mmCIF file of C-alpha atoms in Angstrom:
data_model
loop_
_atom_site.group_PDB
_atom_site.id
_atom_site.type_symbol
_atom_site.label_atom_id
_atom_site.label_comp_id
_atom_site.label_asym_id
_atom_site.label_seq_id
_atom_site.Cartn_x
_atom_site.Cartn_y
_atom_site.Cartn_z
ATOM 1 C CA MET J 11 126.797 -117.878 -58.657
ATOM 2 C CA THR J 12 130.475 -118.650 -58.209
ATOM 3 C CA SER J 13 130.837 -121.928 -60.078
ATOM 4 C CA PRO J 14 132.404 -121.471 -63.523
ATOM 5 C CA ALA J 15 131.434 -125.037 -64.460
ATOM 6 C CA LEU J 16 127.799 -124.311 -63.613
ATOM 7 C CA GLN J 17 127.825 -121.135 -65.699
ATOM 8 C CA THR J 18 129.035 -123.098 -68.722
ATOM 9 C CA ALA J 19 126.591 -125.952 -68.085
ATOM 10 C CA LEU J 20 123.637 -123.579 -67.783
ATOM 11 C CA ALA J 21 124.575 -121.680 -70.940
ATOM 12 C CA TYR J 22 124.881 -124.959 -72.870
ATOM 13 C CA HIS J 23 121.620 -126.222 -71.416
ATOM 14 C CA ARG J 24 119.725 -123.003 -72.114
ATOM 15 C CA ALA J 25 120.907 -123.125 -75.715
ATOM 16 C CA TRP J 26 120.040 -126.737 -76.460
ATOM 17 C CA THR J 27 116.676 -126.701 -74.712
ATOM 18 C CA GLY J 28 116.036 -123.465 -76.620
ATOM 19 C CA LYS J 29 116.692 -125.503 -79.794
ATOM 20 C CA ASP J 30 119.776 -123.422 -80.621
ATOM 21 C CA LEU J 31 122.154 -126.298 -81.295
ATOM 22 C CA ASP J 32 124.839 -124.106 -82.892
ATOM 23 C CA THR J 33 125.226 -122.192 -79.643
ATOM 24 C CA ALA J 34 124.937 -125.339 -77.525
ATOM 25 C CA VAL J 35 127.704 -127.226 -79.322
ATOM 26 C CA ALA J 36 129.991 -124.188 -79.055
ATOM 27 C CA TYR J 37 130.157 -125.033 -75.338
ATOM 28 C CA LEU J 38 131.390 -128.550 -76.104
ATOM 29 C CA ALA J 39 135.036 -129.495 -76.538
ATOM 30 C CA ASP J 40 135.774 -130.962 -79.988
ATOM 31 C CA ASP J 41 136.652 -134.285 -78.368
ATOM 32 C CA VAL J 42 133.777 -134.245 -75.856
ATOM 33 C CA VAL J 43 132.743 -137.628 -74.500
ATOM 34 C CA CYS J 44 129.155 -138.282 -73.446
ATOM 35 C CA ASP J 45 127.995 -141.404 -71.671
ATOM 36 C CA ALA J 46 124.313 -141.564 -72.572
ATOM 37 C CA PRO J 47 121.770 -144.311 -71.823
ATOM 38 C CA ALA J 48 122.304 -146.035 -75.186
ATOM 39 C CA GLY J 49 126.108 -145.894 -74.938
ATOM 40 C CA ARG J 50 129.147 -143.675 -75.351
ATOM 41 C CA LEU J 51 129.299 -140.809 -77.821
ATOM 42 C CA GLU J 52 132.664 -139.416 -78.864
ATOM 43 C CA GLY J 53 133.226 -136.040 -80.481
ATOM 44 C CA VAL J 54 131.083 -133.028 -81.028
ATOM 45 C CA ALA J 55 129.458 -134.316 -84.254
ATOM 46 C CA ALA J 56 128.164 -137.482 -82.562
ATOM 47 C CA TYR J 57 126.978 -135.425 -79.611
ATOM 48 C CA ARG J 58 125.038 -133.069 -81.843
ATOM 49 C CA GLU J 59 123.453 -135.981 -83.686
ATOM 50 C CA PHE J 60 122.323 -137.383 -80.319
ATOM 51 C CA LEU J 61 120.885 -134.073 -79.141
ATOM 52 C CA ALA J 62 119.239 -132.955 -82.391
ATOM 53 C CA PRO J 63 116.187 -135.253 -82.511
ATOM 54 C CA PHE J 64 115.491 -134.627 -78.862
ATOM 55 C CA ALA J 65 115.757 -130.853 -79.225
ATOM 56 C CA GLU J 66 114.094 -130.542 -82.617
ATOM 57 C CA ARG J 67 111.423 -133.244 -82.674
ATOM 58 C CA PHE J 68 110.598 -134.181 -79.093
ATOM 59 C CA LEU J 69 111.138 -131.268 -76.732
ATOM 60 C CA ILE J 70 108.307 -128.882 -75.992
ATOM 61 C CA ARG J 71 109.894 -127.161 -73.007
ATOM 62 C CA ALA J 72 112.347 -127.806 -70.223
ATOM 63 C CA GLU J 73 112.203 -126.607 -66.638
ATOM 64 C CA MET J 74 115.168 -126.732 -64.285
ATOM 65 C CA ILE J 75 114.614 -128.732 -61.097
ATOM 66 C CA ALA J 76 118.042 -128.178 -59.513
ATOM 67 C CA ALA J 77 121.490 -127.047 -60.636
ATOM 68 C CA PHE J 78 124.726 -127.106 -58.665
ATOM 69 C CA GLY J 79 128.394 -126.862 -59.469
ATOM 70 C CA ASP J 80 131.957 -126.327 -58.346
ATOM 71 C CA ASP J 81 135.140 -125.368 -60.210
ATOM 72 C CA THR J 82 135.078 -128.250 -62.677
ATOM 73 C CA THR J 83 131.780 -130.118 -62.303
ATOM 74 C CA ALA J 84 128.146 -129.143 -62.707
ATOM 75 C CA LEU J 85 125.100 -131.267 -62.031
ATOM 76 C CA LEU J 86 121.716 -130.391 -63.498
ATOM 77 C CA MET J 87 118.336 -132.018 -63.180
ATOM 78 C CA TYR J 88 115.421 -130.753 -65.220
ATOM 79 C CA ASP J 89 112.021 -131.846 -66.298
ATOM 80 C CA ALA J 90 111.208 -131.933 -69.975
ATOM 81 C CA GLU J 91 107.776 -131.762 -71.489
ATOM 82 C CA THR J 92 108.079 -133.773 -74.694
ATOM 83 C CA VAL J 93 105.932 -135.139 -77.494
ATOM 84 C CA PRO J 94 106.300 -138.739 -76.267
ATOM 85 C CA ALA J 95 105.912 -137.945 -72.550
ATOM 86 C CA GLU J 96 104.446 -135.039 -70.624
ATOM 87 C CA SER J 97 107.240 -135.410 -68.069
ATOM 88 C CA ALA J 98 110.609 -136.791 -69.174
ATOM 89 C CA PRO J 99 113.109 -135.658 -66.546
ATOM 90 C CA ALA J 100 116.833 -135.896 -67.165
ATOM 91 C CA ALA J 101 120.078 -135.235 -65.345
ATOM 92 C CA GLU J 102 123.396 -134.162 -66.785
ATOM 93 C CA CYS J 103 126.685 -134.177 -64.900
ATOM 94 C CA VAL J 104 129.275 -132.274 -66.900
ATOM 95 C CA THR J 105 132.998 -131.782 -66.488
ATOM 96 C CA VAL J 106 134.206 -128.402 -67.734
ATOM 97 C CA ARG J 107 137.729 -127.454 -68.785
ATOM 98 C CA ASP J 108 138.649 -123.984 -70.085
ATOM 99 C CA GLY J 109 134.998 -123.067 -70.474
ATOM 100 C CA ARG J 110 134.119 -126.124 -72.555
ATOM 101 C CA ILE J 111 132.313 -129.314 -71.598
ATOM 102 C CA VAL J 112 134.736 -132.212 -71.996
ATOM 103 C CA TYR J 113 132.563 -134.938 -70.476
ATOM 104 C CA ASN J 114 128.882 -135.481 -69.784
ATOM 105 C CA ARG J 115 127.115 -138.267 -67.964
ATOM 106 C CA PHE J 116 123.574 -138.011 -69.298
ATOM 107 C CA VAL J 117 120.793 -139.875 -67.468
ATOM 108 C CA PHE J 118 117.182 -140.202 -68.604
ATOM 109 C CA ASP J 119 114.602 -142.904 -69.091
ATOM 110 C CA ARG J 120 114.624 -144.135 -72.686
ATOM 111 C CA THR J 121 111.318 -145.975 -72.251
ATOM 112 C CA PRO J 122 108.835 -143.299 -73.433
ATOM 113 C CA PHE J 123 111.035 -142.401 -76.403
ATOM 114 C CA ASP J 124 111.478 -146.021 -77.487
ATOM 115 C CA GLU J 125 107.744 -146.652 -77.134
ATOM 116 C CA PHE J 126 107.020 -143.555 -79.193
ATOM 117 C CA ARG J 127 109.414 -144.684 -81.944
ATOM 118 C CA ARG J 128 107.795 -148.124 -81.989
ATOM 119 C CA ARG J 129 104.359 -146.573 -82.325
ATOM 120 C CA GLN J 130 105.618 -144.351 -85.174
ATOM 121 C CA ALA J 131 107.416 -147.140 -87.020
ATOM 122 C CA PRO J 132 105.662 -148.353 -90.167
ATOM 123 C CA VAL J 133 104.014 -151.725 -89.707
ATOM 124 C CA ARG J 134 105.790 -154.334 -91.796
ATOM 125 C CA PRO J 135 103.546 -156.238 -94.197
ATOM 126 C CA MET C 26 130.197 -130.060 -45.976
ATOM 127 C CA THR C 27 127.731 -127.396 -44.939
ATOM 128 C CA SER C 28 124.519 -128.574 -46.557
ATOM 129 C CA PRO C 29 122.157 -130.281 -44.110
ATOM 130 C CA ALA C 30 120.044 -131.599 -47.012
ATOM 131 C CA LEU C 31 123.106 -133.199 -48.562
ATOM 132 C CA GLN C 32 124.061 -134.858 -45.272
ATOM 133 C CA THR C 33 120.603 -136.430 -45.031
ATOM 134 C CA ALA C 34 120.612 -137.432 -48.709
ATOM 135 C CA LEU C 35 124.025 -139.066 -48.433
ATOM 136 C CA ALA C 36 123.097 -140.970 -45.268
ATOM 137 C CA TYR C 37 119.901 -142.245 -46.931
ATOM 138 C CA HIS C 38 121.802 -143.131 -50.086
ATOM 139 C CA ARG C 39 124.627 -144.900 -48.249
ATOM 140 C CA ALA C 40 122.059 -146.964 -46.368
ATOM 141 C CA TRP C 41 119.951 -148.069 -49.325
ATOM 142 C CA THR C 42 122.866 -148.788 -51.620
ATOM 143 C CA GLY C 43 124.336 -150.710 -48.686
ATOM 144 C CA LYS C 44 121.105 -152.755 -48.727
ATOM 145 C CA ASP C 45 120.133 -151.487 -45.266
ATOM 146 C CA LEU C 46 116.565 -150.494 -46.064
ATOM 147 C CA ASP C 47 115.533 -150.093 -42.421
ATOM 148 C CA THR C 48 118.101 -147.337 -41.993
ATOM 149 C CA ALA C 49 117.330 -145.845 -45.397
ATOM 150 C CA VAL C 50 113.589 -145.480 -44.808
ATOM 151 C CA ALA C 51 114.260 -143.890 -41.414
ATOM 152 C CA TYR C 52 115.454 -140.864 -43.432
ATOM 153 C CA LEU C 53 112.130 -140.655 -45.271
ATOM 154 C CA ALA C 54 109.106 -138.706 -44.056
ATOM 155 C CA ASP C 55 106.063 -140.917 -43.496
ATOM 156 C CA ASP C 56 104.239 -139.077 -46.284
ATOM 157 C CA VAL C 57 107.232 -138.920 -48.625
ATOM 158 C CA VAL C 58 106.411 -138.479 -52.311
ATOM 159 C CA CYS C 59 108.684 -139.892 -54.986
ATOM 160 C CA ASP C 60 108.326 -139.186 -58.684
ATOM 161 C CA ALA C 61 110.004 -142.207 -60.277
ATOM 162 C CA PRO C 62 110.180 -143.184 -63.968
ATOM 163 C CA ALA C 63 107.123 -145.450 -63.737
ATOM 164 C CA GLY C 64 105.034 -142.896 -61.836
ATOM 165 C CA ARG C 65 104.381 -141.322 -58.459
ATOM 166 C CA LEU C 66 104.878 -143.194 -55.196
ATOM 167 C CA GLU C 67 103.191 -141.908 -52.045
ATOM 168 C CA GLY C 68 104.163 -142.857 -48.525
ATOM 169 C CA VAL C 69 107.078 -144.652 -47.018
ATOM 170 C CA ALA C 70 105.674 -148.173 -47.590
ATOM 171 C CA ALA C 71 105.296 -147.631 -51.345
ATOM 172 C CA TYR C 72 108.761 -146.086 -51.469
ATOM 173 C CA ARG C 73 110.303 -149.066 -49.714
ATOM 174 C CA GLU C 74 108.536 -151.473 -52.077
ATOM 175 C CA PHE C 75 109.998 -149.532 -55.013
ATOM 176 C CA LEU C 76 113.517 -149.545 -53.601
ATOM 177 C CA ALA C 77 113.610 -153.112 -52.281
ATOM 178 C CA PRO C 78 113.964 -155.106 -55.526
ATOM 179 C CA PHE C 79 116.579 -152.695 -56.797
ATOM 180 C CA ALA C 80 118.593 -152.846 -53.571
ATOM 181 C CA GLU C 81 118.130 -156.527 -52.846
ATOM 182 C CA ARG C 82 118.025 -158.225 -56.262
ATOM 183 C CA PHE C 83 119.710 -155.944 -58.774
ATOM 184 C CA LEU C 84 122.354 -153.799 -57.141
ATOM 185 C CA ILE C 85 125.936 -155.013 -56.951
ATOM 186 C CA ARG C 86 127.520 -151.720 -55.984
ATOM 187 C CA ALA C 87 127.016 -147.999 -56.351
ATOM 188 C CA GLU C 88 129.600 -145.305 -56.869
ATOM 189 C CA MET C 89 128.900 -141.598 -56.419
ATOM 190 C CA ILE C 90 129.545 -139.447 -59.483
ATOM 191 C CA ALA C 91 128.598 -136.091 -57.960
ATOM 192 C CA ALA C 92 126.679 -134.817 -54.945
ATOM 193 C CA PHE C 93 125.665 -131.240 -54.152
ATOM 194 C CA GLY C 94 123.207 -129.581 -51.839
ATOM 195 C CA ASP C 95 121.955 -126.482 -50.099
ATOM 196 C CA ASP C 96 119.704 -125.949 -47.074
ATOM 197 C CA THR C 97 116.718 -127.883 -48.400
ATOM 198 C CA THR C 98 117.718 -129.634 -51.622
ATOM 199 C CA ALA C 99 120.323 -132.234 -52.502
ATOM 200 C CA LEU C 100 121.161 -133.579 -55.928
ATOM 201 C CA LEU C 101 123.039 -136.866 -56.336
ATOM 202 C CA MET C 102 124.206 -138.707 -59.416
ATOM 203 C CA TYR C 103 125.764 -142.142 -59.071
ATOM 204 C CA ASP C 104 126.613 -145.094 -61.193
ATOM 205 C CA ALA C 105 125.239 -148.484 -60.222
ATOM 206 C CA GLU C 106 126.672 -151.807 -61.205
ATOM 207 C CA THR C 107 123.646 -154.087 -61.388
ATOM 208 C CA VAL C 108 122.707 -157.602 -62.442
ATOM 209 C CA PRO C 109 120.826 -156.368 -65.525
ATOM 210 C CA ALA C 110 123.414 -153.737 -66.539
ATOM 211 C CA GLU C 111 127.069 -153.173 -65.717
ATOM 212 C CA SER C 112 126.395 -149.444 -65.627
ATOM 213 C CA ALA C 113 122.947 -148.179 -64.624
ATOM 214 C CA PRO C 114 123.440 -144.568 -63.512
ATOM 215 C CA ALA C 115 120.734 -142.726 -61.634
ATOM 216 C CA ALA C 116 120.078 -139.284 -60.212
ATOM 217 C CA GLU C 117 118.037 -138.340 -57.190
ATOM 218 C CA CYS C 118 116.967 -134.817 -56.304
ATOM 219 C CA VAL C 119 115.607 -134.759 -52.774
ATOM 220 C CA THR C 120 113.875 -132.116 -50.710
ATOM 221 C CA VAL C 121 114.644 -132.373 -47.007
ATOM 222 C CA ARG C 122 112.606 -130.988 -44.112
ATOM 223 C CA ASP C 123 113.581 -131.454 -40.458
ATOM 224 C CA GLY C 124 116.162 -134.071 -41.389
ATOM 225 C CA ARG C 125 113.751 -136.219 -43.404
ATOM 226 C CA ILE C 126 113.308 -136.556 -47.149
ATOM 227 C CA VAL C 127 109.834 -135.319 -48.064
ATOM 228 C CA TYR C 128 110.188 -135.466 -51.852
ATOM 229 C CA ASN C 129 112.414 -137.226 -54.354
ATOM 230 C CA ARG C 130 112.627 -136.883 -58.098
ATOM 231 C CA PHE C 131 114.298 -140.136 -59.134
ATOM 232 C CA VAL C 132 115.692 -140.441 -62.658
ATOM 233 C CA PHE C 133 117.119 -143.581 -64.265
ATOM 234 C CA ASP C 134 116.743 -145.546 -67.464
ATOM 235 C CA ARG C 135 114.191 -148.335 -67.029
ATOM 236 C CA THR C 136 115.255 -150.034 -70.264
ATOM 237 C CA PRO C 137 117.863 -152.526 -68.936
ATOM 238 C CA PHE C 138 115.620 -153.497 -66.011
ATOM 239 C CA ASP C 139 112.556 -154.029 -68.209
ATOM 240 C CA GLU C 140 114.614 -156.067 -70.682
ATOM 241 C CA PHE C 141 115.972 -158.173 -67.822
ATOM 242 C CA ARG C 142 112.466 -158.810 -66.474
ATOM 243 C CA ARG C 143 111.274 -159.814 -69.944
ATOM 244 C CA ARG C 144 114.175 -162.262 -70.292
ATOM 245 C CA GLN C 145 113.380 -163.705 -66.841
ATOM 246 C CA ALA C 146 109.641 -164.002 -67.435
ATOM 247 C CA PRO C 147 108.350 -167.512 -68.111
ATOM 248 C CA VAL C 148 107.473 -168.057 -71.752
ATOM 249 C CA ARG C 149 103.737 -168.475 -72.180
ATOM 250 C CA PRO C 150 102.669 -171.705 -73.925
#
């Protein structure tokens, strides 16, 4: 494996899908930007807040489908077995600078997660 | 570019995002299987029916974010400017055999498309 960006992306991914958010966020630049389905996240604190419920409440296990990279970019697709959906695949395209992820385009289907949250929400009287 | 799978994937992708579905489906195996957010599609007719509304009604233009491949697999991520959403990124991971796509794992967020359909639906009396 000769892509330094892919090495960083895989280490980050292994950590967060292993529910080790401290290690995962250590691979993120402080001013990381993530374009996620619900909008843009700026900074490592916002990123962690986005990842935490997924990693801690929803994810059962992740399995890599494909992973490629070059000097600065890595592209991952993986399937995720989650509480809301047996299969909730996602793709992340990260830009890496000096061993840290500075940008991520994060693609997944929000539908099963939103439906799950609606089902969990208390019914208003 | 040395990946034959990527060449096929890019030709298919260029065709369908260029709204040329005849050319696009010519890159699909007759018994292609596609795992899309709403479920599994089997066969080229079902695949075309899935792609057609997106290509013909929703898509304004697509722009590649990243594209990688090896002998048998290609992984694309692209942003799509669409009628329902200014930015509706998607990722496709295709398996290619003998120059045809035999499998695609297609990831995108259904939310803006479902919301658009709900807004367009006639209000029931």
